Amino acid sequence: MVDTIHLWLSEEAVGNYNPTAILPLLEHGAEHKRNSIVSFSGSIQNLKVSLLKEGVSVKGSLPKYLFSDNIQTLSRSSLEQSCEKLSDELKMPFSKATISRLDIAQTFLMNHAPETYFNCLGESKYFERLTQPSSLYYQNTQKQIVFYNKIKEIQKKGIKVPSVWLNQNTLRYEYRITKRVSKSLKWAHSNFDDLFTEKNYMDLIDTYLMQYDAIKKNRSVTFNLEHMNSPKDFHNQILSMAYNQLGDEAFQMIKELKHRKAFKNKEYYSRLKKEIRNLTTSKCSEESELIKELDLKVLSLKNNYR
DNA sequence: ATGCTATAAGGCATCGATAC
DNA sequence: GTATCGATGCCTTATAGCAT
């Protein structure tokens, strides 16, 4: 579940903080001097560590740190284990470190090539959708959602593909909170040890699933006599087909209308959009097989609670 | 169906500190 | 020195809920 993390442990939280004593514990240790301010940097395994006068910053992937790859995702107990390992190796209490970035991620084995699923994943409120050749991004200033081909990414980095993934379609879905972690999760604070409680761990999974859910899924619309019981149904199906054909264009048009202040009241724009959403997700449209498969696989994470 | 309002979420400006 | 990053508080916007 949890992949990359950024931790900050302030000098007060450490107690007897002495950067020079910790430096020998790091690999590739180096000293930096700028404007007569001295700091140190180095790493333990894959984690990048900076020792500053004000405190310690640690950045990197926790499952890689604990298991040397991020195929496995961290359970709640292994999260706690990674904290103990880190605290042990650096001899500092990292359970009280604050989290400044948190990535929740999972790799799914799919029936088709990862890229084929991108088209079914439409807009998401508050995010800008950006397509790349082998990845799909949703961005705003504090969060990021990414879908990508995990094997391709591994190969790009020149790492050997793990045997369990050979010849598999690996779709990775990541949800990254890059700013204001505690606010985003609605927690009073976001220290490392806040991740270990059952409630919070479940929060992470819920948030991850909710973000997936919030992405509008593109459906295929076909004229369907089954659900046609009134003239209104007929109209609605025709409308729904038209909107489906327009795709995102309809929403762009509403944006433009809004820019021109075309409607009398500001809430009309969101209501119109909601109407369109309802229409295009109604009975007369059909969920694609691809989305059904992805839905099933992502939502099955609920079973991995705890 | 239409209008008003509260709420919640992200954006933006700013500040202080770090990185280069 | 300047560019960048993270935290914070306030502002703006989208939307849901309620009332007409």
GROMACS .gro file of N, CA and C in nm, chain A residues 233-293:
model
  183
  233ASP      N    1  -3.754   0.821  -2.198
  233ASP     CA    2  -3.640   0.730  -2.209
  233ASP      C    3  -3.576   0.738  -2.346
  234PHE      N    4  -3.664   0.751  -2.445
  234PHE     CA    5  -3.614   0.761  -2.583
  234PHE      C    6  -3.526   0.885  -2.599
  235HIS      N    7  -3.581   0.997  -2.555
  235HIS     CA    8  -3.505   1.122  -2.562
  235HIS      C    9  -3.372   1.110  -2.488
  236ASN      N   10  -3.380   1.053  -2.371
  236ASN     CA   11  -3.260   1.043  -2.289
  236ASN      C   12  -3.151   0.959  -2.355
  237GLN      N   13  -3.195   0.854  -2.422
  237GLN     CA   14  -3.094   0.770  -2.487
  237GLN      C   15  -3.026   0.843  -2.601
  238ILE      N   16  -3.107   0.916  -2.676
  238ILE     CA   17  -3.048   0.992  -2.786
  238ILE      C   18  -2.949   1.096  -2.730
  239LEU      N   19  -2.992   1.164  -2.624
  239LEU     CA   20  -2.905   1.263  -2.559
  239LEU      C   21  -2.777   1.199  -2.510
  240SER      N   22  -2.796   1.088  -2.444
  240SER     CA   23  -2.682   1.019  -2.386
  240SER      C   24  -2.581   0.978  -2.492
  241MET      N   25  -2.633   0.935  -2.608
  241MET     CA   26  -2.543   0.898  -2.718
  241MET      C   27  -2.467   1.019  -2.768
  242ALA      N   28  -2.539   1.131  -2.777
  242ALA     CA   29  -2.474   1.253  -2.826
  242ALA      C   30  -2.364   1.299  -2.731
  243TYR      N   31  -2.396   1.301  -2.602
  243TYR     CA   32  -2.297   1.342  -2.502
  243TYR      C   33  -2.177   1.249  -2.503
  244ASN      N   34  -2.206   1.122  -2.519
  244ASN     CA   35  -2.098   1.024  -2.520
  244ASN      C   36  -2.003   1.050  -2.636
  245GLN      N   37  -2.062   1.086  -2.748
  245GLN     CA   38  -1.981   1.113  -2.867
  245GLN      C   39  -1.896   1.238  -2.846
  246LEU      N   40  -1.955   1.338  -2.781
  246LEU     CA   41  -1.882   1.461  -2.753
  246LEU      C   42  -1.768   1.440  -2.656
  247GLY      N   43  -1.791   1.346  -2.564
  247GLY     CA   44  -1.689   1.319  -2.462
  247GLY      C   45  -1.664   1.443  -2.378
  248ASP      N   46  -1.538   1.476  -2.362
  248ASP     CA   47  -1.500   1.588  -2.277
  248ASP      C   48  -1.540   1.723  -2.337
  249GLU      N   49  -1.567   1.723  -2.466
  249GLU     CA   50  -1.597   1.847  -2.537
  249GLU      C   51  -1.715   1.922  -2.474
  250ALA      N   52  -1.817   1.846  -2.434
  250ALA     CA   53  -1.935   1.906  -2.373
  250ALA      C   54  -1.895   1.987  -2.249
  251PHE      N   55  -1.807   1.929  -2.170
  251PHE     CA   56  -1.764   1.996  -2.048
  251PHE      C   57  -1.678   2.118  -2.080
  252GLN      N   58  -1.602   2.110  -2.187
  252GLN     CA   59  -1.523   2.225  -2.231
  252GLN      C   60  -1.616   2.339  -2.272
  253MET      N   61  -1.727   2.300  -2.339
  253MET     CA   62  -1.822   2.401  -2.383
  253MET      C   63  -1.887   2.471  -2.264
  254ILE      N   64  -1.919   2.392  -2.163
  254ILE     CA   65  -1.979   2.451  -2.042
  254ILE      C   66  -1.882   2.547  -1.976
  255LYS      N   67  -1.756   2.508  -1.977
  255LYS     CA   68  -1.652   2.594  -1.922
  255LYS      C   69  -1.650   2.728  -1.995
  256GLU      N   70  -1.658   2.720  -2.126
  256GLU     CA   71  -1.657   2.840  -2.209
  256GLU      C   72  -1.781   2.927  -2.181
  257LEU      N   73  -1.897   2.861  -2.170
  257LEU     CA   74  -2.020   2.934  -2.139
  257LEU      C   75  -2.008   3.007  -2.007
  258LYS      N   76  -1.947   2.937  -1.914
  258LYS     CA   77  -1.931   2.994  -1.781
  258LYS      C   78  -1.839   3.116  -1.786
  259HIS      N   79  -1.737   3.102  -1.864
  259HIS     CA   80  -1.642   3.210  -1.882
  259HIS      C   81  -1.715   3.334  -1.937
  260ARG      N   82  -1.812   3.309  -2.024
  260ARG     CA   83  -1.890   3.419  -2.082
  260ARG      C   84  -2.005   3.462  -1.993
  261LYS      N   85  -2.020   3.396  -1.880
  261LYS     CA   86  -2.132   3.422  -1.790
  261LYS      C   87  -2.265   3.411  -1.864
  262ALA      N   88  -2.281   3.306  -1.940
  262ALA     CA   89  -2.398   3.288  -2.026
  262ALA      C   90  -2.526   3.263  -1.947
  263PHE      N   91  -2.514   3.187  -1.840
  263PHE     CA   92  -2.635   3.152  -1.764
  263PHE      C   93  -2.660   3.254  -1.654
  264LYS      N   94  -2.783   3.255  -1.609
  264LYS     CA   95  -2.824   3.354  -1.510
  264LYS      C   96  -2.760   3.330  -1.373
  265ASN      N   97  -2.755   3.203  -1.333
  265ASN     CA   98  -2.699   3.173  -1.201
  265ASN      C   99  -2.579   3.079  -1.210
  266LYS      N  100  -2.486   3.097  -1.117
  266LYS     CA  101  -2.362   3.022  -1.128
  266LYS      C  102  -2.379   2.873  -1.104
  267GLU      N  103  -2.482   2.835  -1.028
  267GLU     CA  104  -2.498   2.692  -0.999
  267GLU      C  105  -2.554   2.613  -1.118
  268TYR      N  106  -2.600   2.686  -1.220
  268TYR     CA  107  -2.655   2.616  -1.337
  268TYR      C  108  -2.549   2.533  -1.408
  269TYR      N  109  -2.426   2.582  -1.405
  269TYR     CA  110  -2.320   2.511  -1.477
  269TYR      C  111  -2.294   2.374  -1.414
  270SER      N  112  -2.284   2.373  -1.283
  270SER     CA  113  -2.256   2.246  -1.218
  270SER      C  114  -2.376   2.153  -1.227
  271ARG      N  115  -2.495   2.211  -1.227
  271ARG     CA  116  -2.614   2.126  -1.240
  271ARG      C  117  -2.623   2.062  -1.378
  272LEU      N  118  -2.589   2.142  -1.477
  272LEU     CA  119  -2.589   2.088  -1.613
  272LEU      C  120  -2.489   1.976  -1.626
  273LYS      N  121  -2.373   1.997  -1.568
  273LYS     CA  122  -2.270   1.894  -1.574
  273LYS      C  123  -2.317   1.767  -1.504
  274LYS      N  124  -2.383   1.787  -1.390
  274LYS     CA  125  -2.433   1.672  -1.315
  274LYS      C  126  -2.537   1.595  -1.397
  275GLU      N  127  -2.624   1.671  -1.463
  275GLU     CA  128  -2.726   1.609  -1.548
  275GLU      C  129  -2.661   1.522  -1.656
  276ILE      N  130  -2.557   1.580  -1.717
  276ILE     CA  131  -2.487   1.506  -1.822
  276ILE      C  132  -2.423   1.380  -1.765
  277ARG      N  133  -2.363   1.397  -1.650
  277ARG     CA  134  -2.300   1.279  -1.586
  277ARG      C  135  -2.404   1.172  -1.559
  278ASN      N  136  -2.519   1.213  -1.506
  278ASN     CA  137  -2.624   1.116  -1.477
  278ASN      C  138  -2.670   1.046  -1.604
  279LEU      N  139  -2.689   1.125  -1.707
  279LEU     CA  140  -2.734   1.068  -1.834
  279LEU      C  141  -2.636   0.965  -1.887
  280THR      N  142  -2.509   1.003  -1.886
  280THR     CA  143  -2.410   0.915  -1.947
  280THR      C  144  -2.372   0.797  -1.860
  281THR      N  145  -2.423   0.795  -1.736
  281THR     CA  146  -2.396   0.676  -1.654
  281THR      C  147  -2.526   0.600  -1.629
  282SER      N  148  -2.631   0.636  -1.703
  282SER     CA  149  -2.759   0.570  -1.681
  282SER      C  150  -2.765   0.434  -1.749
  283LYS      N  151  -2.879   0.373  -1.739
  283LYS     CA  152  -2.896   0.235  -1.787
  283LYS      C  153  -2.865   0.218  -1.936
  284CYS      N  154  -2.886   0.324  -2.012
  284CYS     CA  155  -2.871   0.307  -2.155
  284CYS      C  156  -2.725   0.306  -2.201
  285SER      N  157  -2.635   0.334  -2.108
  285SER     CA  158  -2.495   0.320  -2.146
  285SER      C  159  -2.441   0.194  -2.080
  286GLU      N  160  -2.331   0.149  -2.131
  286GLU     CA  161  -2.279   0.024  -2.077
  286GLU      C  162  -2.136   0.042  -2.033
  287GLU      N  163  -2.104  -0.018  -1.923
  287GLU     CA  164  -1.968  -0.014  -1.875
  287GLU      C  165  -1.884  -0.105  -1.963
  288SER      N  166  -1.767  -0.059  -1.998
  288SER     CA  167  -1.685  -0.144  -2.082
  288SER      C  168  -1.628  -0.260  -1.999
  289GLU      N  169  -1.594  -0.366  -2.066
  289GLU     CA  170  -1.536  -0.484  -1.999
  289GLU      C  171  -1.409  -0.445  -1.926
  290LEU      N  172  -1.334  -0.353  -1.988
  290LEU     CA  173  -1.207  -0.312  -1.929
  290LEU      C  174  -1.227  -0.249  -1.792
  291ILE      N  175  -1.329  -0.160  -1.785
  291ILE     CA  176  -1.354  -0.093  -1.658
  291ILE      C  177  -1.407  -0.192  -1.555
  292LYS      N  178  -1.491  -0.282  -1.599
  292LYS     CA  179  -1.542  -0.382  -1.506
  292LYS      C  180  -1.428  -0.460  -1.442
  293GLU      N  181  -1.332  -0.496  -1.526
  293GLU     CA  182  -1.218  -0.571  -1.476
  293GLU      C  183  -1.137  -0.488  -1.376
   0.00000   0.00000   0.00000
